[in-house]
mmCIF file of C-alpha atoms and ligand atoms in Angstrom:
data_model
loop_
_atom_site.group_PDB
_atom_site.id
_atom_site.type_symbol
_atom_site.label_atom_id
_atom_site.label_comp_id
_atom_site.label_asym_id
_atom_site.label_seq_id
_atom_site.Cartn_x
_atom_site.Cartn_y
_atom_site.Cartn_z
ATOM 1 C CA MET T 1 -20.420 -14.968 16.666
ATOM 2 C CA LYS T 2 -21.380 -11.393 15.755
ATOM 3 C CA ILE T 3 -19.320 -10.107 12.833
ATOM 4 C CA LEU T 4 -19.030 -6.526 11.605
ATOM 5 C CA LEU T 5 -17.866 -6.277 7.985
ATOM 6 C CA THR T 6 -16.917 -2.795 6.767
ATOM 7 C CA GLY T 7 -16.499 -1.909 3.081
ATOM 8 C CA ALA T 8 -19.027 -4.628 2.260
ATOM 9 C CA ALA T 9 -19.792 -3.203 -1.201
ATOM 10 C CA GLY T 10 -16.121 -3.100 -2.254
ATOM 11 C CA GLN T 11 -14.195 -5.716 -4.244
ATOM 12 C CA LEU T 12 -13.078 -7.698 -1.212
ATOM 13 C CA GLY T 13 -16.070 -6.975 1.026
ATOM 14 C CA SER T 14 -18.586 -8.235 -1.503
ATOM 15 C CA GLU T 15 -16.586 -11.457 -1.978
ATOM 16 C CA LEU T 16 -16.357 -11.959 1.777
ATOM 17 C CA LEU T 17 -20.015 -11.392 2.540
ATOM 18 C CA PRO T 18 -21.356 -14.739 1.198
ATOM 19 C CA LEU T 19 -18.423 -16.662 2.709
ATOM 20 C CA LEU T 20 -19.146 -15.354 6.196
ATOM 21 C CA ALA T 21 -22.730 -16.609 6.379
ATOM 22 C CA ASN T 22 -21.692 -19.870 8.065
ATOM 23 C CA HIS T 23 -19.518 -18.144 10.625
ATOM 24 C CA GLY T 24 -22.055 -16.102 12.558
ATOM 25 C CA GLU T 25 -24.427 -13.183 12.406
ATOM 26 C CA VAL T 26 -23.002 -10.745 9.877
ATOM 27 C CA PHE T 27 -23.615 -6.989 9.935
ATOM 28 C CA ALA T 28 -22.398 -5.415 6.717
ATOM 29 C CA THR T 29 -21.718 -1.727 6.280
ATOM 30 C CA ASP T 30 -20.662 0.614 3.488
ATOM 31 C CA ARG T 31 -21.196 4.185 2.368
ATOM 32 C CA GLY T 32 -24.201 3.264 0.197
ATOM 33 C CA THR T 33 -26.691 0.410 -0.021
ATOM 34 C CA PRO T 34 -26.395 -1.773 -3.151
ATOM 35 C CA PRO T 35 -29.610 -3.212 -4.647
ATOM 36 C CA SER T 36 -28.505 -6.718 -3.604
ATOM 37 C CA ALA T 37 -27.889 -5.688 0.028
ATOM 38 C CA PRO T 38 -28.831 -8.438 2.487
ATOM 39 C CA ALA T 39 -30.687 -7.972 5.770
ATOM 40 C CA ASN T 40 -28.466 -6.473 8.469
ATOM 41 C CA TRP T 41 -27.000 -3.966 5.982
ATOM 42 C CA ILE T 42 -26.083 -0.693 7.636
ATOM 43 C CA GLN T 43 -25.428 2.402 5.548
ATOM 44 C CA LEU T 44 -22.763 4.504 7.236
ATOM 45 C CA ASP T 45 -20.060 6.982 6.308
ATOM 46 C CA ILE T 46 -17.378 5.252 8.288
ATOM 47 C CA SER T 47 -15.371 8.441 8.742
ATOM 48 C CA ASP T 48 -18.189 9.459 11.129
ATOM 49 C CA LYS T 49 -16.453 8.451 14.359
ATOM 50 C CA GLU T 50 -19.439 9.008 16.602
ATOM 51 C CA GLY T 51 -21.743 7.103 14.236
ATOM 52 C CA LEU T 52 -19.288 4.208 14.228
ATOM 53 C CA ASN T 53 -19.024 4.240 18.027
ATOM 54 C CA VAL T 54 -22.792 4.069 18.356
ATOM 55 C CA LEU T 55 -22.828 1.137 15.922
ATOM 56 C CA LEU T 56 -20.077 -0.739 17.773
ATOM 57 C CA ARG T 57 -21.805 -0.245 21.125
ATOM 58 C CA ARG T 58 -25.109 -1.439 19.677
ATOM 59 C CA LEU T 59 -23.768 -4.495 17.817
ATOM 60 C CA GLN T 60 -21.005 -5.603 20.200
ATOM 61 C CA PRO T 61 -19.190 -7.534 17.419
ATOM 62 C CA GLU T 62 -16.776 -10.263 18.448
ATOM 63 C CA LEU T 63 -15.032 -10.110 15.078
ATOM 64 C CA ILE T 64 -14.460 -6.968 13.009
ATOM 65 C CA ILE T 65 -13.372 -7.367 9.382
ATOM 66 C CA ASN T 66 -12.237 -4.014 8.047
ATOM 67 C CA THR T 67 -12.121 -4.013 4.250
ATOM 68 C CA ALA T 68 -13.169 -0.345 4.022
ATOM 69 C CA ALA T 69 -10.322 1.756 2.723
ATOM 70 C CA TYR T 70 -9.449 4.905 0.837
ATOM 71 C CA THR T 71 -8.119 3.145 -2.283
ATOM 72 C CA ALA T 72 -7.974 6.030 -4.788
ATOM 73 C CA VAL T 73 -4.178 6.052 -4.882
ATOM 74 C CA ASP T 74 -3.659 9.208 -6.977
ATOM 75 C CA GLN T 75 -6.525 11.163 -5.419
ATOM 76 C CA ALA T 76 -5.006 10.535 -1.984
ATOM 77 C CA GLU T 77 -2.065 12.803 -2.864
ATOM 78 C CA ASN T 78 -4.450 15.800 -2.683
ATOM 79 C CA ASP T 79 -6.814 14.392 -0.069
ATOM 80 C CA VAL T 80 -4.307 13.541 2.626
ATOM 81 C CA ASP T 81 -6.547 14.104 5.660
ATOM 82 C CA MET T 82 -9.347 11.867 4.363
ATOM 83 C CA ALA T 83 -6.901 9.152 3.221
ATOM 84 C CA PHE T 84 -5.382 9.079 6.719
ATOM 85 C CA ALA T 85 -8.820 9.296 8.392
ATOM 86 C CA ILE T 86 -10.021 6.147 6.597
ATOM 87 C CA ASN T 87 -6.761 4.180 6.310
ATOM 88 C CA ALA T 88 -5.305 5.007 9.734
ATOM 89 C CA GLY T 89 -7.976 6.723 11.917
ATOM 90 C CA LEU T 90 -10.595 4.046 11.249
ATOM 91 C CA PRO T 91 -8.283 1.086 12.051
ATOM 92 C CA GLU T 92 -7.220 2.943 15.199
ATOM 93 C CA GLN T 93 -10.821 3.319 16.341
ATOM 94 C CA LEU T 94 -11.638 -0.324 15.518
ATOM 95 C CA ALA T 95 -8.486 -1.663 17.182
ATOM 96 C CA HIS T 96 -9.111 0.456 20.269
ATOM 97 C CA TRP T 97 -12.648 -0.888 20.540
ATOM 98 C CA ALA T 98 -11.489 -4.468 19.871
ATOM 99 C CA ASN T 99 -8.837 -4.200 22.552
ATOM 100 C CA ILE T 100 -11.217 -2.974 25.231
ATOM 101 C CA ASN T 101 -14.001 -5.388 24.272
ATOM 102 C CA ASP T 102 -11.899 -8.476 23.636
ATOM 103 C CA ALA T 103 -12.893 -8.645 19.965
ATOM 104 C CA ARG T 104 -10.680 -9.762 17.079
ATOM 105 C CA LEU T 105 -9.778 -7.599 14.117
ATOM 106 C CA LEU T 106 -9.011 -8.676 10.559
ATOM 107 C CA HIS T 107 -7.561 -5.826 8.505
ATOM 108 C CA TYR T 108 -5.889 -5.338 5.097
ATOM 109 C CA SER T 109 -2.873 -3.465 3.837
ATOM 110 C CA THR T 110 -0.867 -3.099 0.673
ATOM 111 C CA ASP T 111 2.415 -3.748 -1.145
ATOM 112 C CA TYR T 112 2.558 0.068 -1.537
ATOM 113 C CA VAL T 113 4.045 0.248 1.982
ATOM 114 C CA PHE T 114 7.351 -0.737 0.300
ATOM 115 C CA ASN T 115 9.599 1.432 -1.859
ATOM 116 C CA GLY T 116 9.936 -1.168 -4.624
ATOM 117 C CA GLU T 117 13.722 -1.304 -4.623
ATOM 118 C CA ALA T 118 14.055 -4.922 -3.444
ATOM 119 C CA GLN T 119 15.422 -7.708 -5.634
ATOM 120 C CA VAL T 120 13.731 -10.588 -3.820
ATOM 121 C CA PRO T 121 10.135 -10.898 -2.606
ATOM 122 C CA TYR T 122 9.315 -8.666 0.348
ATOM 123 C CA ARG T 123 8.939 -10.380 3.714
ATOM 124 C CA GLU T 124 6.823 -9.130 6.590
ATOM 125 C CA SER T 125 10.039 -8.276 8.461
ATOM 126 C CA ASP T 126 11.339 -5.959 5.706
ATOM 127 C CA ILE T 127 11.368 -2.268 6.546
ATOM 128 C CA PRO T 128 8.473 -0.404 4.901
ATOM 129 C CA ASP T 129 9.235 2.832 3.088
ATOM 130 C CA PRO T 130 6.069 4.070 1.361
ATOM 131 C CA GLN T 131 6.514 6.463 -1.537
ATOM 132 C CA CYS T 132 2.985 7.882 -1.709
ATOM 133 C CA VAL T 133 0.230 9.148 0.608
ATOM 134 C CA TYR T 134 -1.885 6.003 0.118
ATOM 135 C CA GLY T 135 1.055 3.759 1.110
ATOM 136 C CA ALA T 136 1.933 5.979 4.081
ATOM 137 C CA SER T 137 -1.674 6.045 5.296
ATOM 138 C CA LYS T 138 -1.983 2.241 5.036
ATOM 139 C CA LEU T 139 1.297 1.795 6.910
ATOM 140 C CA ALA T 140 0.033 4.147 9.639
ATOM 141 C CA GLY T 141 -3.061 1.898 9.900
ATOM 142 C CA GLU T 142 -0.909 -1.230 10.314
ATOM 143 C CA LEU T 143 1.241 0.383 12.981
ATOM 144 C CA VAL T 144 -1.590 1.794 15.042
ATOM 145 C CA ILE T 145 -3.333 -1.611 15.144
ATOM 146 C CA ARG T 146 -0.122 -3.203 16.392
ATOM 147 C CA GLU T 147 0.269 -0.447 18.975
ATOM 148 C CA MET T 148 -3.287 -0.961 20.290
ATOM 149 C CA GLY T 149 -2.419 -4.594 21.003
ATOM 150 C CA CYS T 150 -5.731 -6.271 20.117
ATOM 151 C CA ASP T 151 -5.808 -9.780 18.625
ATOM 152 C CA HIS T 152 -5.487 -9.065 14.933
ATOM 153 C CA VAL T 153 -4.259 -10.116 11.549
ATOM 154 C CA THR T 154 -3.385 -7.558 8.899
ATOM 155 C CA LEU T 155 -3.190 -9.163 5.468
ATOM 156 C CA ARG T 156 -0.939 -7.234 3.114
ATOM 157 C CA THR T 157 -1.929 -7.890 -0.462
ATOM 158 C CA SER T 158 -1.423 -6.469 -3.967
ATOM 159 C CA TRP T 159 -3.055 -5.597 -7.294
ATOM 160 C CA VAL T 160 -6.579 -6.713 -6.283
ATOM 161 C CA TYR T 161 -9.060 -7.403 -9.096
ATOM 162 C CA SER T 162 -12.439 -9.057 -9.510
ATOM 163 C CA SER T 163 -15.348 -9.174 -11.957
ATOM 164 C CA HIS T 164 -16.839 -6.073 -10.290
ATOM 165 C CA GLY T 165 -15.634 -2.771 -8.860
ATOM 166 C CA LYS T 166 -12.790 -0.563 -10.000
ATOM 167 C CA ASN T 167 -9.804 -2.600 -11.135
ATOM 168 C CA PHE T 168 -7.234 -3.149 -13.873
ATOM 169 C CA VAL T 169 -9.060 -6.051 -15.582
ATOM 170 C CA LEU T 170 -12.279 -4.095 -16.116
ATOM 171 C CA SER T 171 -10.387 -0.903 -17.082
ATOM 172 C CA MET T 172 -8.354 -2.767 -19.718
ATOM 173 C CA LEU T 173 -11.488 -4.388 -21.203
ATOM 174 C CA ASP T 174 -13.214 -1.029 -21.297
ATOM 175 C CA LEU T 175 -10.284 0.690 -23.058
ATOM 176 C CA ALA T 176 -9.905 -2.160 -25.563
ATOM 177 C CA ARG T 177 -13.585 -1.982 -26.457
ATOM 178 C CA ARG T 178 -13.176 1.657 -27.364
ATOM 179 C CA GLY T 179 -10.775 0.472 -30.063
ATOM 180 C CA LEU T 180 -7.816 2.397 -28.700
ATOM 181 C CA ALA T 181 -4.179 1.373 -29.150
ATOM 182 C CA LEU T 182 -2.925 0.837 -25.630
ATOM 183 C CA LYS T 183 0.342 1.695 -23.944
ATOM 184 C CA VAL T 184 0.808 -0.266 -20.725
ATOM 185 C CA VAL T 185 3.486 0.124 -18.078
ATOM 186 C CA ALA T 186 6.092 -2.648 -18.195
ATOM 187 C CA ASP T 187 8.502 -1.578 -15.449
ATOM 188 C CA GLN T 188 6.266 -2.135 -12.414
ATOM 189 C CA ARG T 189 6.014 -5.700 -11.203
ATOM 190 C CA GLY T 190 3.664 -7.228 -8.638
ATOM 191 C CA CYS T 191 1.277 -10.102 -7.960
ATOM 192 C CA PRO T 192 -2.299 -9.701 -9.198
ATOM 193 C CA THR T 193 -4.679 -11.093 -6.574
ATOM 194 C CA TRP T 194 -8.286 -12.112 -7.104
ATOM 195 C CA ALA T 195 -10.482 -10.606 -4.381
ATOM 196 C CA ARG T 196 -12.197 -13.988 -3.857
ATOM 197 C CA ASN T 197 -8.870 -15.681 -3.091
ATOM 198 C CA LEU T 198 -8.135 -12.969 -0.544
ATOM 199 C CA ALA T 199 -11.620 -13.509 0.917
ATOM 200 C CA ARG T 200 -10.931 -17.259 1.144
ATOM 201 C CA ALA T 201 -7.602 -16.584 2.854
ATOM 202 C CA SER T 202 -9.471 -14.351 5.329
ATOM 203 C CA VAL T 203 -11.925 -17.139 6.140
ATOM 204 C CA ALA T 204 -8.996 -19.529 6.616
ATOM 205 C CA VAL T 205 -7.552 -17.074 9.161
ATOM 206 C CA ILE T 206 -10.891 -17.016 11.026
ATOM 207 C CA ASN T 207 -11.042 -20.839 10.991
ATOM 208 C CA ALA T 208 -7.500 -21.096 12.333
ATOM 209 C CA TRP T 209 -8.325 -18.617 15.102
ATOM 210 C CA LYS T 210 -11.353 -20.710 16.039
ATOM 211 C CA ALA T 211 -9.356 -23.954 16.027
ATOM 212 C CA PHE T 212 -6.053 -22.840 17.559
ATOM 213 C CA GLY T 213 -6.564 -19.380 19.086
ATOM 214 C CA THR T 214 -4.711 -16.215 18.174
ATOM 215 C CA GLU T 215 -1.393 -16.813 19.913
ATOM 216 C CA GLU T 216 1.345 -16.919 17.253
ATOM 217 C CA ARG T 217 -1.416 -16.140 14.756
ATOM 218 C CA SER T 218 -1.508 -12.387 15.197
ATOM 219 C CA GLY T 219 0.320 -9.649 13.286
ATOM 220 C CA VAL T 220 1.059 -8.756 9.672
ATOM 221 C CA PHE T 221 1.037 -11.484 6.998
ATOM 222 C CA HIS T 222 1.415 -11.357 3.218
ATOM 223 C CA TYR T 223 -1.147 -12.919 0.914
ATOM 224 C CA CYS T 224 -1.137 -12.665 -2.902
ATOM 225 C CA ASP T 225 -1.813 -15.070 -5.769
ATOM 226 C CA ASP T 226 0.963 -17.157 -7.271
ATOM 227 C CA ARG T 227 2.275 -15.177 -10.262
ATOM 228 C CA ASP T 228 4.353 -12.008 -10.473
ATOM 229 C CA LEU T 229 3.899 -9.963 -13.620
ATOM 230 C CA ASN T 230 4.314 -6.459 -14.932
ATOM 231 C CA TRP T 231 1.187 -4.500 -15.935
ATOM 232 C CA TYR T 232 1.919 -5.025 -19.654
ATOM 233 C CA ASP T 233 2.083 -8.822 -19.270
ATOM 234 C CA PHE T 234 -1.022 -8.761 -17.060
ATOM 235 C CA ALA T 235 -2.867 -6.853 -19.812
ATOM 236 C CA GLY T 236 -1.654 -9.450 -22.348
ATOM 237 C CA CYS T 237 -3.131 -12.289 -20.231
ATOM 238 C CA ILE T 238 -6.432 -10.398 -19.922
ATOM 239 C CA PHE T 239 -6.702 -9.812 -23.685
ATOM 240 C CA ASP T 240 -5.730 -13.398 -24.631
ATOM 241 C CA LEU T 241 -8.556 -14.719 -22.449
ATOM 242 C CA ALA T 242 -10.984 -11.998 -23.532
ATOM 243 C CA VAL T 243 -10.501 -12.940 -27.195
ATOM 244 C CA GLU T 244 -10.746 -16.665 -26.421
ATOM 245 C CA LYS T 245 -14.035 -16.103 -24.577
ATOM 246 C CA LYS T 246 -15.310 -13.674 -27.230
ATOM 247 C CA LEU T 247 -15.477 -10.763 -24.815
ATOM 248 C CA LEU T 248 -13.343 -8.980 -27.444
ATOM 249 C CA GLU T 249 -13.234 -9.553 -31.197
ATOM 250 C CA SER T 250 -9.479 -9.096 -31.359
ATOM 251 C CA LYS T 251 -6.515 -8.183 -29.214
ATOM 252 C CA PRO T 252 -5.857 -4.443 -29.116
ATOM 253 C CA ASP T 253 -2.563 -2.963 -30.212
ATOM 254 C CA LEU T 254 -0.483 -3.185 -27.030
ATOM 255 C CA THR T 255 2.818 -1.362 -26.450
ATOM 256 C CA PRO T 256 5.026 -1.741 -23.357
ATOM 257 C CA VAL T 257 6.146 1.600 -21.948
ATOM 258 C CA PRO T 258 8.057 2.771 -18.875
ATOM 259 C CA GLY T 259 6.019 4.242 -16.026
ATOM 260 C CA SER T 260 7.730 7.567 -16.730
ATOM 261 C CA GLU T 261 5.573 7.850 -19.872
ATOM 262 C CA PHE T 262 2.500 8.093 -17.648
ATOM 263 C CA PRO T 263 3.329 10.644 -14.982
ATOM 264 C CA GLN T 264 0.885 9.999 -12.118
ATOM 265 C CA PRO T 265 0.457 12.034 -8.930
ATOM 266 C CA ALA T 266 1.317 9.040 -6.696
ATOM 267 C CA LYS T 267 4.653 7.236 -7.007
ATOM 268 C CA ARG T 268 4.216 3.448 -7.213
ATOM 269 C CA PRO T 269 6.776 0.811 -6.164
ATOM 270 C CA GLY T 270 8.575 -0.534 -9.233
ATOM 271 C CA TRP T 271 8.845 -4.011 -7.769
ATOM 272 C CA SER T 272 6.503 -5.168 -5.040
ATOM 273 C CA VAL T 273 6.371 -8.955 -5.111
ATOM 274 C CA LEU T 274 5.294 -10.266 -1.691
ATOM 275 C CA ASP T 275 6.797 -13.326 -0.016
ATOM 276 C CA THR T 276 3.975 -15.525 1.308
ATOM 277 C CA THR T 277 6.047 -18.077 3.255
ATOM 278 C CA LEU T 278 4.922 -16.843 6.676
ATOM 279 C CA ILE T 279 1.176 -17.167 6.113
ATOM 280 C CA GLY T 280 1.815 -20.689 4.816
ATOM 281 C CA GLN T 281 3.646 -21.609 8.025
ATOM 282 C CA ALA T 282 1.241 -19.929 10.449
ATOM 283 C CA PHE T 283 -2.092 -20.652 8.765
ATOM 284 C CA ASP T 284 -1.431 -23.222 6.040
ATOM 285 C CA ILE T 285 -2.670 -20.637 3.518
ATOM 286 C CA HIS T 286 -0.968 -20.829 0.115
ATOM 287 C CA PRO T 287 -1.145 -18.624 -2.987
ATOM 288 C CA ALA T 288 -3.958 -19.541 -5.365
ATOM 289 C CA SER T 289 -3.394 -19.929 -9.092
ATOM 290 C CA PHE T 290 -3.344 -16.660 -11.035
ATOM 291 C CA THR T 291 -4.154 -18.456 -14.302
ATOM 292 C CA GLU T 292 -7.210 -20.276 -12.961
ATOM 293 C CA SER T 293 -8.454 -17.207 -11.087
ATOM 294 C CA LEU T 294 -8.259 -14.868 -14.074
ATOM 295 C CA GLU T 295 -10.147 -17.396 -16.177
ATOM 296 C CA ILE T 296 -12.973 -17.596 -13.601
ATOM 297 C CA VAL T 297 -13.174 -13.804 -13.452
ATOM 298 C CA MET T 298 -13.430 -13.608 -17.263
ATOM 299 C CA ASN T 299 -16.187 -16.250 -17.179
ATOM 300 C CA GLU T 300 -18.068 -14.200 -14.588
ATOM 301 C CA ILE T 301 -17.796 -11.073 -16.722
ATOM 302 C CA LEU T 302 -19.062 -13.050 -19.725
ATOM 303 C CA GLN T 303 -21.987 -14.480 -17.731
ATOM 304 C CA ARG T 304 -22.971 -11.018 -16.551
ATOM 305 C CA GLU T 305 -22.890 -9.644 -20.089
ATOM 306 C CA LEU T 306 -25.017 -12.491 -21.414
ATOM 307 C CA ILE T 307 -27.860 -11.721 -18.994
HETATM 308 N N1 LIG B 1 -7.527 -2.638 -4.760
HETATM 309 C C1 LIG B 1 -6.232 -2.967 -4.724
HETATM 310 O O1 LIG B 1 -5.556 -3.109 -5.756
HETATM 311 C C2 LIG B 1 -5.566 -3.222 -3.397
HETATM 312 C C3 LIG B 1 -4.190 -3.553 -3.380
HETATM 313 C C4 LIG B 1 -3.561 -3.791 -2.159
HETATM 314 C C5 LIG B 1 -4.293 -3.701 -0.981
HETATM 315 N N2 LIG B 1 -5.610 -3.372 -1.020
HETATM 316 C C6 LIG B 1 -6.342 -3.283 0.243
HETATM 317 O O2 LIG B 1 -7.324 -4.314 0.283
HETATM 318 C C7 LIG B 1 -8.479 -3.861 1.004
HETATM 319 C C8 LIG B 1 -9.724 -4.067 0.155
HETATM 320 O O3 LIG B 1 -9.573 -3.307 -1.055
HETATM 321 P P1 LIG B 1 -10.699 -3.296 -2.177
HETATM 322 O O4 LIG B 1 -10.007 -3.412 -3.494
HETATM 323 O O5 LIG B 1 -11.791 -4.228 -1.826
HETATM 324 O O6 LIG B 1 -11.202 -1.783 -2.014
HETATM 325 P P2 LIG B 1 -12.510 -1.113 -2.617
HETATM 326 O O7 LIG B 1 -13.092 -1.952 -3.692
HETATM 327 O O8 LIG B 1 -12.151 0.318 -2.891
HETATM 328 O O9 LIG B 1 -13.528 -1.179 -1.374
HETATM 329 C C9 LIG B 1 -13.419 -0.324 -0.268
HETATM 330 C C10 LIG B 1 -14.827 -0.034 0.200
HETATM 331 O O10 LIG B 1 -14.730 0.867 1.319
HETATM 332 C C11 LIG B 1 -15.741 1.864 1.139
HETATM 333 N N3 LIG B 1 -15.437 3.118 1.812
HETATM 334 C C12 LIG B 1 -14.391 3.948 1.601
HETATM 335 N N4 LIG B 1 -14.537 5.061 2.336
HETATM 336 C C13 LIG B 1 -15.698 4.927 3.028
HETATM 337 C C14 LIG B 1 -16.390 5.742 3.952
HETATM 338 N N5 LIG B 1 -15.936 6.963 4.308
HETATM 339 N N6 LIG B 1 -17.561 5.285 4.477
HETATM 340 C C15 LIG B 1 -18.042 4.069 4.120
HETATM 341 N N7 LIG B 1 -17.435 3.245 3.238
HETATM 342 C C16 LIG B 1 -16.274 3.677 2.695
HETATM 343 C C17 LIG B 1 -15.743 2.093 -0.356
HETATM 344 O O11 LIG B 1 -16.899 2.803 -0.740
HETATM 345 P P3 LIG B 1 -16.743 3.881 -1.956
HETATM 346 O O12 LIG B 1 -16.394 3.071 -3.172
HETATM 347 O O13 LIG B 1 -18.097 4.518 -1.984
HETATM 348 O O14 LIG B 1 -15.634 4.803 -1.542
HETATM 349 C C18 LIG B 1 -15.675 0.663 -0.879
HETATM 350 O O15 LIG B 1 -16.957 0.069 -0.972
HETATM 351 C C19 LIG B 1 -8.187 -2.400 1.384
HETATM 352 O O16 LIG B 1 -7.660 -2.347 2.678
HETATM 353 C C20 LIG B 1 -7.116 -1.976 0.400
HETATM 354 O O17 LIG B 1 -6.303 -0.935 0.899
HETATM 355 C C21 LIG B 1 -6.276 -3.149 -2.198
#
């Protein structure tokens, strides 16, 4: 099987890349070329529609995994056209190509499609109501894929972190090491998700497609790890482990604050816990342990720093 993986240098893409090796011939693409780039790496600005069309025609992928995204949530408020080009225009182009060429598409979306006013975990059938440009652009991507009608799964996920890339875990460690007292938002709640668990869930989707086909296994599904937390509690877990593993000498001074103390350009959902029942029923995919995952990520950070 020929596989095209976009966003291959991102948090999710770089976790997926090694897992895909056994599934076919993988062509990885991103804006730049990392030093560790494997053979078949293609450097491409994916907003270049013609460049992407040429690539698709040349490669003829049977599976497209689109992890590329405009993920700078606040920046998107002032960069609306580019956010929509990457988060909605790109999925449209990929889904259109997949539909015509009988390829399958695996895509990703976000808890930020919801307004955060629910009291129970959001199901796939709940009505989205994004409150920011990023959320609206990701929702537009979901909808246009559905409209195109290709065989697809869109995995909605939340609060993605890993031992590399831009994420909350690495930002918190960085701030703590500068010796600053930290104020962390305590009135936004979601499910932190390790990028590798999301990558494993993606591979499980591909395996299920291979074994059972795509009928009844197409559409939007929620995947996140098994714990819901607010950002303040998440920071507490990070610092407890960081001290235990000697990544930090001591826990920083940590104060819970309301989100209103940190006015940000983009409005975030206050409560965006995702219900993962459906993906369990359709694919036998179940949330991985937050506690175990965070510990592995901290070990990876430690290993990297020891080199
Ligand atoms: N991160 C989260 O907390 C989170 C939460 C919920 C859902 N999601 C979704 O999960 C998926 C994976 O997210 P992630 O955390 O892995 O994102 P990420 O780390 O930001 O990776 C996205 C990758 O896409 C690349 N990209 C963006 N614009 C491009 C362009 N014009 N040309 C070529 N490459 C481009 C980025 O390159 P640059 O870095 O150079 O831009 C980056 O390598 C996305 O669909 C995202 O919306 C993420």
